[in-house]
Amino acid sequence: MVVVWVIGGLLGAFHCAWAWRTRLYPRGPRGAGLAVVDATWSLPNTVAGAAFLAYALARGNRVDVAFSRHRGTLGLRDGVIKGFATTVGPVQAGIAMGVDDHEAVHVFQARLFGPFYLPLVVVNWIVATVLPYWLLYHDRASAPIDGVAAYFRRGVYPHCWHEEWAYRRQGSPPL
């Protein structure tokens, strides 16, 4: 248990250092509110985001300070998964991909659902994979499911609740 606390503390300090360096949280009540939410209710997402940030930086990615300061999200210039922007907690990898509003929805979802967000995402992925409810309304003409890769890229992935919500804000699912 001590090891978990030490690792969590180190990741928390790492997040705080980058938040301070980029001035992630704007001055005033909004910034204070976001910082409190990230450090309490959404703490599991913030810790997961800090681990994701450490991994991305170790692989040579770089934090875009201007983006981070403007968006209230630690923005990494490059994606981690080829062709996709990825957001974990308050960390977004892939900021030059034209999907910033979409990814901002995921940051909002993590802050809104707090400790339930990541488990809800995982459970929905499993359910959507094993019980493809999305086939009832999936557009087979524009996004055919013609193989295993397409099943996940055009089927499971865009039809999970958190992605459908974000795609309504910006963008369209991959074809």
CSV table of N, CA and C in Angstrom, one decimal:
chain,number,residue,atom,x,y,z
A,1,MET,N,0.8,-1.2,0.0
A,1,MET,CA,0.0,0.0,0.0
A,1,MET,C,0.9,1.3,0.0
A,2,VAL,N,2.0,1.2,0.7
A,2,VAL,CA,2.9,2.4,0.8
A,2,VAL,C,3.4,2.7,-0.6
A,3,VAL,N,3.7,1.6,-1.4
A,3,VAL,CA,4.2,1.8,-2.8
A,3,VAL,C,3.2,2.6,-3.6
A,4,VAL,N,1.9,2.2,-3.5
A,4,VAL,CA,0.9,2.9,-4.2
A,4,VAL,C,0.8,4.4,-3.9
A,5,TRP,N,0.9,4.7,-2.6
A,5,TRP,CA,0.9,6.1,-2.2
A,5,TRP,C,2.1,6.8,-2.7
A,6,VAL,N,3.3,6.2,-2.7
A,6,VAL,CA,4.5,6.9,-3.1
A,6,VAL,C,4.4,7.1,-4.6
A,7,ILE,N,4.0,6.1,-5.4
A,7,ILE,CA,3.8,6.3,-6.9
A,7,ILE,C,2.8,7.4,-7.2
A,8,GLY,N,1.6,7.3,-6.4
A,8,GLY,CA,0.6,8.3,-6.6
A,8,GLY,C,1.1,9.7,-6.3
A,9,GLY,N,1.9,9.8,-5.2
A,9,GLY,CA,2.4,11.1,-4.8
A,9,GLY,C,3.4,11.7,-5.8
A,10,LEU,N,4.2,10.8,-6.4
A,10,LEU,CA,5.2,11.2,-7.4
A,10,LEU,C,4.5,11.7,-8.7
A,11,LEU,N,3.4,10.9,-9.1
A,11,LEU,CA,2.7,11.4,-10.2
A,11,LEU,C,1.9,12.7,-10.0
A,12,GLY,N,1.4,12.8,-8.8
A,12,GLY,CA,0.7,14.1,-8.4
A,12,GLY,C,1.7,15.2,-8.4
A,13,ALA,N,2.9,15.1,-7.9
A,13,ALA,CA,3.9,16.1,-7.9
A,13,ALA,C,4.3,16.4,-9.4
A,14,PHE,N,4.4,15.4,-10.2
A,14,PHE,CA,4.7,15.6,-11.6
A,14,PHE,C,3.7,16.4,-12.3
A,15,HIS,N,2.4,16.1,-12.1
A,15,HIS,CA,1.3,16.8,-12.6
A,15,HIS,C,1.3,18.3,-12.2
A,16,CYS,N,1.5,18.5,-10.9
A,16,CYS,CA,1.6,19.8,-10.3
A,16,CYS,C,2.7,20.7,-10.9
A,17,ALA,N,3.9,20.0,-11.1
A,17,ALA,CA,5.0,20.7,-11.7
A,17,ALA,C,4.7,21.2,-13.1
A,18,TRP,N,4.0,20.3,-13.9
A,18,TRP,CA,3.7,20.7,-15.3
A,18,TRP,C,2.5,21.7,-15.3
A,19,ALA,N,1.6,21.6,-14.4
A,19,ALA,CA,0.5,22.6,-14.2
A,19,ALA,C,1.1,24.0,-13.9
A,20,TRP,N,2.0,24.0,-13.0
A,20,TRP,CA,2.7,25.3,-12.6
A,20,TRP,C,3.5,25.8,-13.8
A,21,ARG,N,4.3,25.0,-14.4
A,21,ARG,CA,5.1,25.4,-15.5
A,21,ARG,C,4.3,26.0,-16.7
A,22,THR,N,3.2,25.4,-17.0
A,22,THR,CA,2.4,25.8,-18.1
A,22,THR,C,1.3,26.8,-17.7
A,23,ARG,N,1.2,27.1,-16.5
A,23,ARG,CA,0.1,27.9,-15.9
A,23,ARG,C,-1.3,27.3,-16.4
A,24,LEU,N,-1.4,26.0,-16.3
A,24,LEU,CA,-2.5,25.2,-16.7
A,24,LEU,C,-3.9,25.8,-16.2
A,25,TYR,N,-3.9,26.1,-15.0
A,25,TYR,CA,-5.1,26.6,-14.4
A,25,TYR,C,-5.1,28.1,-14.4
A,26,PRO,N,-6.1,28.7,-15.1
A,26,PRO,CA,-6.1,30.2,-15.2
A,26,PRO,C,-6.4,30.8,-13.8
A,27,ARG,N,-5.9,32.0,-13.6
A,27,ARG,CA,-6.1,32.8,-12.4
A,27,ARG,C,-7.6,33.1,-12.2
A,28,GLY,N,-8.0,33.0,-11.0
A,28,GLY,CA,-9.4,33.3,-10.7
A,28,GLY,C,-10.2,32.1,-10.3
A,29,PRO,N,-11.5,32.3,-10.1
A,29,PRO,CA,-12.4,31.2,-9.6
A,29,PRO,C,-12.4,30.0,-10.5
A,30,ARG,N,-12.5,30.2,-11.8
A,30,ARG,CA,-12.5,29.1,-12.7
A,30,ARG,C,-11.3,28.2,-12.6
A,31,GLY,N,-10.1,28.8,-12.6
A,31,GLY,CA,-8.9,28.0,-12.5
A,31,GLY,C,-8.8,27.3,-11.2
A,32,ALA,N,-9.2,28.0,-10.1
A,32,ALA,CA,-9.1,27.4,-8.8
A,32,ALA,C,-10.1,26.2,-8.7
A,33,GLY,N,-11.3,26.4,-9.3
A,33,GLY,CA,-12.2,25.3,-9.4
A,33,GLY,C,-11.7,24.1,-10.2
A,34,LEU,N,-11.1,24.3,-11.3
A,34,LEU,CA,-10.6,23.2,-12.1
A,34,LEU,C,-9.4,22.5,-11.3
A,35,ALA,N,-8.6,23.3,-10.7
A,35,ALA,CA,-7.5,22.7,-9.9
A,35,ALA,C,-8.0,21.8,-8.8
A,36,VAL,N,-9.0,22.3,-8.1
A,36,VAL,CA,-9.6,21.5,-7.0
A,36,VAL,C,-10.3,20.3,-7.5
A,37,VAL,N,-11.0,20.4,-8.6
A,37,VAL,CA,-11.7,19.2,-9.2
A,37,VAL,C,-10.6,18.1,-9.6
A,38,ASP,N,-9.6,18.6,-10.3
A,38,ASP,CA,-8.5,17.7,-10.7
A,38,ASP,C,-7.8,17.0,-9.6
A,39,ALA,N,-7.7,17.7,-8.4
A,39,ALA,CA,-7.0,17.2,-7.3
A,39,ALA,C,-7.8,16.4,-6.3
A,40,THR,N,-9.1,16.4,-6.5
A,40,THR,CA,-10.0,15.7,-5.6
A,40,THR,C,-10.9,14.7,-6.4
A,41,TRP,N,-12.1,15.2,-6.8
A,41,TRP,CA,-13.1,14.4,-7.5
A,41,TRP,C,-12.5,13.6,-8.7
A,42,SER,N,-11.7,14.3,-9.5
A,42,SER,CA,-11.2,13.7,-10.7
A,42,SER,C,-9.7,13.2,-10.5
A,43,LEU,N,-9.3,13.0,-9.3
A,43,LEU,CA,-7.9,12.6,-9.0
A,43,LEU,C,-7.5,11.3,-9.7
A,44,PRO,N,-8.3,10.2,-9.8
A,44,PRO,CA,-7.8,9.1,-10.6
A,44,PRO,C,-7.5,9.4,-12.0
A,45,ASN,N,-8.3,10.3,-12.6
A,45,ASN,CA,-8.0,10.7,-14.0
A,45,ASN,C,-6.8,11.5,-14.1
A,46,THR,N,-6.6,12.4,-13.1
A,46,THR,CA,-5.4,13.2,-13.1
A,46,THR,C,-4.1,12.4,-13.0
A,47,VAL,N,-4.2,11.4,-12.1
A,47,VAL,CA,-3.0,10.5,-11.9
A,47,VAL,C,-2.8,9.7,-13.2
A,48,ALA,N,-3.8,9.2,-13.8
A,48,ALA,CA,-3.7,8.4,-15.0
A,48,ALA,C,-3.1,9.3,-16.1
A,49,GLY,N,-3.6,10.6,-16.1
A,49,GLY,CA,-3.1,11.6,-17.1
A,49,GLY,C,-1.6,11.9,-16.9
A,50,ALA,N,-1.2,12.0,-15.6
A,50,ALA,CA,0.2,12.2,-15.3
A,50,ALA,C,1.1,11.0,-15.8
A,51,ALA,N,0.6,9.8,-15.6
A,51,ALA,CA,1.4,8.6,-16.1
A,51,ALA,C,1.4,8.7,-17.6
A,52,PHE,N,0.3,9.0,-18.2
A,52,PHE,CA,0.3,9.1,-19.7
A,52,PHE,C,1.3,10.2,-20.2
A,53,LEU,N,1.3,11.3,-19.5
A,53,LEU,CA,2.2,12.4,-19.8
A,53,LEU,C,3.7,12.0,-19.6
A,54,ALA,N,4.0,11.3,-18.6
A,54,ALA,CA,5.4,10.8,-18.4
A,54,ALA,C,5.8,9.9,-19.5
A,55,TYR,N,4.9,9.0,-19.8
A,55,TYR,CA,5.1,8.0,-20.9
A,55,TYR,C,5.4,8.8,-22.2
A,56,ALA,N,4.5,9.7,-22.6
A,56,ALA,CA,4.7,10.5,-23.8
A,56,ALA,C,5.9,11.3,-23.8
A,57,LEU,N,6.3,12.0,-22.7
A,57,LEU,CA,7.5,12.7,-22.7
A,57,LEU,C,8.7,11.9,-22.8
A,58,ALA,N,8.7,10.7,-22.2
A,58,ALA,CA,9.8,9.7,-22.3
A,58,ALA,C,10.0,9.3,-23.7
A,59,ARG,N,9.0,9.3,-24.5
A,59,ARG,CA,9.1,8.9,-25.9
A,59,ARG,C,9.4,10.1,-26.8
A,60,GLY,N,9.7,11.2,-26.3
A,60,GLY,CA,10.2,12.4,-27.0
A,60,GLY,C,9.1,13.4,-27.4
A,61,ASN,N,7.9,13.2,-26.9
A,61,ASN,CA,6.8,14.2,-27.2
A,61,ASN,C,7.1,15.5,-26.4
A,62,ARG,N,6.5,16.6,-26.7
A,62,ARG,CA,6.7,17.8,-26.0
A,62,ARG,C,5.4,18.5,-25.7
A,63,VAL,N,5.4,19.1,-24.5
A,63,VAL,CA,4.2,19.9,-24.1
A,63,VAL,C,4.2,21.2,-24.8
A,64,ASP,N,3.0,21.6,-25.3
A,64,ASP,CA,2.8,22.9,-26.0
A,64,ASP,C,2.3,23.8,-24.9
A,65,VAL,N,3.2,24.7,-24.4
A,65,VAL,CA,2.8,25.6,-23.3
A,65,VAL,C,1.7,26.5,-23.6
A,66,ALA,N,1.7,27.1,-24.8
A,66,ALA,CA,0.6,28.1,-25.2
A,66,ALA,C,-0.7,27.4,-25.3
A,67,PHE,N,-0.8,26.2,-25.9
A,67,PHE,CA,-2.0,25.4,-25.9
A,67,PHE,C,-2.5,25.1,-24.5
A,68,SER,N,-1.6,24.6,-23.7
A,68,SER,CA,-2.0,24.2,-22.3
A,68,SER,C,-2.5,25.4,-21.6
A,69,ARG,N,-1.9,26.5,-21.7
A,69,ARG,CA,-2.4,27.7,-21.0
A,69,ARG,C,-3.7,28.2,-21.5
A,70,HIS,N,-4.0,28.1,-22.7
A,70,HIS,CA,-5.2,28.5,-23.4
A,70,HIS,C,-6.4,27.6,-23.1
A,71,ARG,N,-6.1,26.3,-23.1
A,71,ARG,CA,-7.2,25.3,-23.1
A,71,ARG,C,-7.5,24.7,-21.7
A,72,GLY,N,-6.6,24.9,-20.8
A,72,GLY,CA,-6.8,24.2,-19.5
A,72,GLY,C,-6.6,22.7,-19.5
A,73,THR,N,-5.8,22.3,-20.5
A,73,THR,CA,-5.5,20.9,-20.7
A,73,THR,C,-4.0,20.8,-21.0
A,74,LEU,N,-3.3,19.9,-20.5
A,74,LEU,CA,-1.8,19.8,-20.8
A,74,LEU,C,-1.8,19.2,-22.2
A,75,GLY,N,-1.4,20.0,-23.2
A,75,GLY,CA,-1.4,19.5,-24.6
A,75,GLY,C,0.0,19.1,-25.1
A,76,LEU,N,0.0,17.9,-25.5
A,76,LEU,CA,1.2,17.3,-26.1
A,76,LEU,C,1.1,17.5,-27.6
A,77,ARG,N,2.2,18.0,-28.2
A,77,ARG,CA,2.2,18.3,-29.7
A,77,ARG,C,1.8,17.1,-30.6
A,78,ASP,N,2.3,16.0,-30.3
A,78,ASP,CA,2.1,14.8,-31.1
A,78,ASP,C,1.2,13.8,-30.5
A,79,GLY,N,0.5,13.0,-31.3
A,79,GLY,CA,-0.3,11.9,-30.8
A,79,GLY,C,0.6,10.8,-30.3
A,80,VAL,N,0.0,9.9,-29.5
A,80,VAL,CA,0.7,8.7,-29.0
A,80,VAL,C,0.3,7.5,-29.9
A,81,ILE,N,-1.0,7.5,-30.3
A,81,ILE,CA,-1.5,6.5,-31.2
A,81,ILE,C,-1.6,7.1,-32.6
A,82,LYS,N,-0.9,6.5,-33.5
A,82,LYS,CA,-0.9,7.0,-34.9
A,82,LYS,C,-2.3,7.3,-35.4
A,83,GLY,N,-2.5,8.5,-35.9
A,83,GLY,CA,-3.7,8.9,-36.5
A,83,GLY,C,-4.8,9.3,-35.5
A,84,PHE,N,-4.5,9.3,-34.2
A,84,PHE,CA,-5.6,9.6,-33.3
A,84,PHE,C,-5.0,10.6,-32.2
A,85,ALA,N,-5.8,11.5,-31.8
A,85,ALA,CA,-5.5,12.3,-30.6
A,85,ALA,C,-6.1,11.5,-29.5
A,86,THR,N,-5.4,11.5,-28.4
A,86,THR,CA,-5.8,10.7,-27.2
A,86,THR,C,-5.8,11.6,-26.0
A,87,THR,N,-6.8,11.5,-25.2
A,87,THR,CA,-6.9,12.3,-23.9
A,87,THR,C,-7.1,11.4,-22.8
A,88,VAL,N,-6.2,11.6,-21.7
A,88,VAL,CA,-6.4,10.9,-20.5
A,88,VAL,C,-6.4,11.9,-19.4
A,89,GLY,N,-7.5,12.0,-18.7
A,89,GLY,CA,-7.6,13.0,-17.6
A,89,GLY,C,-7.4,14.4,-18.2
A,90,PRO,N,-6.6,15.2,-17.7
A,90,PRO,CA,-6.3,16.6,-18.2
A,90,PRO,C,-5.2,16.6,-19.2
A,91,VAL,N,-4.8,15.5,-19.8
A,91,VAL,CA,-3.7,15.5,-20.8
A,91,VAL,C,-4.2,15.1,-22.1
A,92,GLN,N,-3.9,15.9,-23.2
A,92,GLN,CA,-4.3,15.6,-24.5
A,92,GLN,C,-3.0,15.4,-25.4
A,93,ALA,N,-2.9,14.3,-26.0
A,93,ALA,CA,-1.8,14.0,-27.0
A,93,ALA,C,-2.3,14.2,-28.4
A,94,GLY,N,-1.7,15.1,-29.1
A,94,GLY,CA,-2.1,15.3,-30.5
A,94,GLY,C,-2.9,16.6,-30.6
A,95,ILE,N,-2.3,17.7,-30.6
A,95,ILE,CA,-3.0,19.0,-30.6
A,95,ILE,C,-3.2,19.6,-32.0
A,96,ALA,N,-2.4,19.2,-32.9
A,96,ALA,CA,-2.5,19.8,-34.2
A,96,ALA,C,-3.3,19.0,-35.2
A,97,MET,N,-4.3,18.2,-34.7
A,97,MET,CA,-5.0,17.3,-35.5
A,97,MET,C,-6.5,17.8,-35.8
A,98,GLY,N,-6.8,19.1,-35.3
A,98,GLY,CA,-8.1,19.6,-35.6
A,98,GLY,C,-9.2,19.0,-34.8
A,99,VAL,N,-8.9,18.4,-33.7
A,99,VAL,CA,-9.9,17.7,-32.9
A,99,VAL,C,-9.9,18.3,-31.4
A,100,ASP,N,-9.5,19.5,-31.2
A,100,ASP,CA,-9.3,20.0,-29.9
A,100,ASP,C,-10.7,20.1,-29.1
A,101,ASP,N,-11.7,20.5,-29.8
A,101,ASP,CA,-13.0,20.6,-29.1
A,101,ASP,C,-13.5,19.2,-28.7
A,102,HIS,N,-13.3,18.2,-29.6
A,102,HIS,CA,-13.7,16.8,-29.3
A,102,HIS,C,-12.9,16.3,-28.1
A,103,GLU,N,-11.6,16.6,-28.1
A,103,GLU,CA,-10.8,16.1,-26.9
A,103,GLU,C,-11.2,16.8,-25.6
A,104,ALA,N,-11.6,18.1,-25.8
A,104,ALA,CA,-12.0,18.9,-24.6
A,104,ALA,C,-13.2,18.2,-23.9
A,105,VAL,N,-14.1,17.6,-24.7
A,105,VAL,CA,-15.2,16.9,-24.2
A,105,VAL,C,-14.7,15.8,-23.2
A,106,HIS,N,-13.7,15.1,-23.6
A,106,HIS,CA,-13.2,14.0,-22.8
A,106,HIS,C,-12.6,14.5,-21.5
A,107,VAL,N,-12.0,15.7,-21.5
A,107,VAL,CA,-11.5,16.3,-20.3
A,107,VAL,C,-12.7,16.7,-19.4
A,108,PHE,N,-13.7,17.2,-20.0
A,108,PHE,CA,-14.9,17.6,-19.2
A,108,PHE,C,-15.6,16.3,-18.6
A,109,GLN,N,-15.7,15.3,-19.4
A,109,GLN,CA,-16.3,14.0,-19.0
A,109,GLN,C,-15.5,13.5,-17.8
A,110,ALA,N,-14.2,13.5,-17.8
A,110,ALA,CA,-13.4,13.0,-16.7
A,110,ALA,C,-13.6,13.9,-15.5
A,111,ARG,N,-13.7,15.2,-15.6
A,111,ARG,CA,-14.0,16.0,-14.5
A,111,ARG,C,-15.4,15.9,-14.0
A,112,LEU,N,-16.3,15.6,-14.8
A,112,LEU,CA,-17.7,15.5,-14.4
A,112,LEU,C,-18.0,14.2,-13.7
A,113,PHE,N,-17.5,13.1,-14.3
A,113,PHE,CA,-17.8,11.7,-13.7
A,113,PHE,C,-16.7,11.3,-12.7
A,114,GLY,N,-15.6,12.0,-12.6
A,114,GLY,CA,-14.6,11.8,-11.6
A,114,GLY,C,-14.1,10.3,-11.6
A,115,PRO,N,-14.2,9.7,-10.4
A,115,PRO,CA,-13.6,8.4,-10.3
A,115,PRO,C,-14.3,7.3,-11.1
A,116,PHE,N,-15.5,7.6,-11.5
A,116,PHE,CA,-16.3,6.7,-12.3
A,116,PHE,C,-16.0,6.7,-13.8
A,117,TYR,N,-15.3,7.7,-14.3
A,117,TYR,CA,-15.1,7.9,-15.7
A,117,TYR,C,-14.3,6.8,-16.4
A,118,LEU,N,-13.1,6.5,-15.9
A,118,LEU,CA,-12.3,5.5,-16.5
A,118,LEU,C,-13.0,4.1,-16.4
A,119,PRO,N,-13.6,3.7,-15.3
A,119,PRO,CA,-14.3,2.4,-15.3
A,119,PRO,C,-15.5,2.4,-16.2
A,120,LEU,N,-16.2,3.5,-16.3
A,120,LEU,CA,-17.3,3.5,-17.3
A,120,LEU,C,-16.9,3.3,-18.7
A,121,VAL,N,-15.8,4.0,-19.0
A,121,VAL,CA,-15.2,3.8,-20.4
A,121,VAL,C,-14.8,2.4,-20.7
A,122,VAL,N,-14.1,1.8,-19.7
A,122,VAL,CA,-13.6,0.4,-19.9
A,122,VAL,C,-14.8,-0.6,-20.0
A,123,VAL,N,-15.8,-0.4,-19.1
A,123,VAL,CA,-17.0,-1.3,-19.2
A,123,VAL,C,-17.7,-1.1,-20.5
A,124,ASN,N,-17.9,0.1,-21.0
A,124,ASN,CA,-18.6,0.3,-22.2
A,124,ASN,C,-17.8,-0.3,-23.4
A,125,TRP,N,-16.5,-0.2,-23.4
A,125,TRP,CA,-15.7,-0.8,-24.5
A,125,TRP,C,-15.9,-2.3,-24.5
A,126,ILE,N,-15.9,-2.9,-23.3
A,126,ILE,CA,-16.2,-4.4,-23.2
A,126,ILE,C,-17.6,-4.7,-23.7
A,127,VAL,N,-18.6,-4.0,-23.2
A,127,VAL,CA,-19.9,-4.3,-23.6
A,127,VAL,C,-20.1,-4.1,-25.1
A,128,ALA,N,-19.6,-3.0,-25.7
A,128,ALA,CA,-19.7,-2.7,-27.1
A,128,ALA,C,-19.0,-3.7,-28.0
A,129,THR,N,-17.9,-4.3,-27.4
A,129,THR,CA,-17.2,-5.4,-28.1
A,129,THR,C,-17.9,-6.7,-28.1
A,130,VAL,N,-18.4,-7.1,-27.0
A,130,VAL,CA,-19.0,-8.4,-26.8
A,130,VAL,C,-20.5,-8.4,-27.2
A,131,LEU,N,-21.2,-7.3,-27.0
A,131,LEU,CA,-22.6,-7.2,-27.3
A,131,LEU,C,-22.8,-5.9,-28.2
A,132,PRO,N,-22.6,-6.0,-29.5
A,132,PRO,CA,-22.5,-4.9,-30.3
A,132,PRO,C,-23.9,-4.2,-30.6
A,133,TYR,N,-24.4,-3.6,-29.5
A,133,TYR,CA,-25.7,-2.9,-29.6
A,133,TYR,C,-25.7,-1.8,-30.7
A,134,TRP,N,-24.6,-1.3,-31.0
A,134,TRP,CA,-24.4,-0.2,-32.0
A,134,TRP,C,-24.8,-0.7,-33.4
A,135,LEU,N,-24.8,-2.0,-33.6
A,135,LEU,CA,-25.2,-2.5,-35.0
A,135,LEU,C,-26.6,-2.1,-35.3
A,136,LEU,N,-27.4,-1.8,-34.3
A,136,LEU,CA,-28.8,-1.5,-34.5
A,136,LEU,C,-29.0,-0.1,-35.2
A,137,TYR,N,-28.0,0.8,-35.0
A,137,TYR,CA,-28.1,2.1,-35.6
A,137,TYR,C,-26.8,2.5,-36.4
A,138,HIS,N,-25.9,1.6,-36.6
A,138,HIS,CA,-24.7,1.9,-37.3
A,138,HIS,C,-24.9,2.1,-38.8
A,139,ASP,N,-24.3,3.1,-39.4
A,139,ASP,CA,-24.4,3.4,-40.8
A,139,ASP,C,-23.4,2.5,-41.6
A,140,ARG,N,-24.0,1.4,-42.0
A,140,ARG,CA,-23.1,0.4,-42.7
A,140,ARG,C,-22.7,0.9,-44.1
A,141,ALA,N,-23.4,1.7,-44.7
A,141,ALA,CA,-23.1,2.2,-46.1
A,141,ALA,C,-21.8,3.1,-46.0
A,142,SER,N,-21.7,4.0,-45.1
A,142,SER,CA,-20.6,4.9,-45.1
A,142,SER,C,-19.4,4.4,-44.2
A,143,ALA,N,-19.7,3.4,-43.3
A,143,ALA,CA,-18.6,2.9,-42.5
A,143,ALA,C,-18.8,1.4,-42.4
A,144,PRO,N,-18.5,0.7,-43.5
A,144,PRO,CA,-18.7,-0.8,-43.5
A,144,PRO,C,-17.8,-1.5,-42.5
A,145,ILE,N,-18.4,-2.5,-41.9
A,145,ILE,CA,-17.6,-3.4,-41.0
A,145,ILE,C,-17.2,-4.6,-41.9
A,146,ASP,N,-16.0,-4.6,-42.4
A,146,ASP,CA,-15.5,-5.6,-43.3
A,146,ASP,C,-14.3,-6.3,-42.8
A,147,GLY,N,-14.1,-6.4,-41.5
A,147,GLY,CA,-13.0,-7.1,-41.0
A,147,GLY,C,-12.8,-6.8,-39.5
A,148,VAL,N,-11.9,-7.4,-38.9
A,148,VAL,CA,-11.7,-7.2,-37.4
A,148,VAL,C,-11.3,-5.8,-37.1
A,149,ALA,N,-10.4,-5.2,-37.9
A,149,ALA,CA,-9.9,-3.9,-37.6
A,149,ALA,C,-11.1,-2.9,-37.8
A,150,ALA,N,-11.9,-3.1,-38.8
A,150,ALA,CA,-13.0,-2.2,-39.0
A,150,ALA,C,-14.0,-2.3,-37.9
A,151,TYR,N,-14.2,-3.5,-37.4
A,151,TYR,CA,-15.1,-3.8,-36.3
A,151,TYR,C,-14.8,-2.8,-35.1
A,152,PHE,N,-13.5,-2.7,-34.8
A,152,PHE,CA,-13.1,-1.8,-33.7
A,152,PHE,C,-13.0,-0.4,-34.1
A,153,ARG,N,-12.4,-0.1,-35.3
A,153,ARG,CA,-12.2,1.3,-35.7
A,153,ARG,C,-13.5,2.0,-36.1
A,154,ARG,N,-14.4,1.3,-36.8
A,154,ARG,CA,-15.6,1.9,-37.3
A,154,ARG,C,-16.8,1.6,-36.5
A,155,GLY,N,-16.7,0.5,-35.6
A,155,GLY,CA,-17.8,0.1,-34.9
A,155,GLY,C,-17.7,0.3,-33.4
A,156,VAL,N,-16.9,-0.4,-32.7
A,156,VAL,CA,-16.8,-0.3,-31.2
A,156,VAL,C,-16.4,1.1,-30.8
A,157,TYR,N,-15.2,1.6,-31.3
A,157,TYR,CA,-14.6,2.8,-30.9
A,157,TYR,C,-15.6,4.0,-31.0
A,158,PRO,N,-16.1,4.3,-32.2
A,158,PRO,CA,-17.0,5.5,-32.3
A,158,PRO,C,-18.3,5.4,-31.7
A,159,HIS,N,-18.7,4.2,-31.3
A,159,HIS,CA,-20.1,4.1,-30.7
A,159,HIS,C,-20.1,3.9,-29.2
A,160,CYS,N,-18.9,4.0,-28.5
A,160,CYS,CA,-18.9,4.1,-27.1
A,160,CYS,C,-19.5,5.4,-26.7
A,161,TRP,N,-20.2,5.5,-25.5
A,161,TRP,CA,-20.9,6.7,-25.1
A,161,TRP,C,-20.0,7.9,-25.1
A,162,HIS,N,-18.8,7.8,-24.6
A,162,HIS,CA,-18.0,9.0,-24.4
A,162,HIS,C,-17.5,9.5,-25.8
A,163,GLU,N,-17.3,8.6,-26.7
A,163,GLU,CA,-16.9,9.1,-28.1
A,163,GLU,C,-18.1,9.7,-28.8
A,164,GLU,N,-19.3,9.0,-28.7
A,164,GLU,CA,-20.5,9.6,-29.4
A,164,GLU,C,-20.8,11.0,-28.9
A,165,TRP,N,-20.6,11.2,-27.6
A,165,TRP,CA,-20.8,12.5,-27.0
A,165,TRP,C,-19.8,13.5,-27.6
A,166,ALA,N,-18.6,13.1,-27.7
A,166,ALA,CA,-17.5,14.0,-28.2
A,166,ALA,C,-17.7,14.3,-29.7
A,167,TYR,N,-18.1,13.3,-30.4
A,167,TYR,CA,-18.3,13.5,-31.9
A,167,TYR,C,-19.5,14.4,-32.1
A,168,ARG,N,-20.4,14.4,-31.3
A,168,ARG,CA,-21.5,15.4,-31.4
A,168,ARG,C,-21.0,16.8,-31.3
A,169,ARG,N,-19.9,17.0,-30.5
A,169,ARG,CA,-19.4,18.3,-30.3
A,169,ARG,C,-18.5,18.7,-31.5
A,170,GLN,N,-17.6,17.8,-32.0
A,170,GLN,CA,-16.8,18.1,-33.1
A,170,GLN,C,-16.3,16.9,-33.8
A,171,GLY,N,-16.4,16.9,-35.1
A,171,GLY,CA,-15.9,15.8,-35.9
A,171,GLY,C,-16.8,14.8,-36.2
A,172,SER,N,-16.3,13.8,-36.9
A,172,SER,CA,-17.1,12.6,-37.2
A,172,SER,C,-16.2,11.4,-37.0
A,173,PRO,N,-16.9,10.3,-36.8
A,173,PRO,CA,-16.1,9.0,-36.5
A,173,PRO,C,-15.3,8.6,-37.7
A,174,PRO,N,-14.2,7.9,-37.5
A,174,PRO,CA,-13.3,7.4,-38.6
A,174,PRO,C,-14.1,6.5,-39.5
A,175,LEU,N,-13.8,6.6,-40.8
A,175,LEU,CA,-14.4,5.8,-41.8
A,175,LEU,C,-13.5,4.7,-42.2
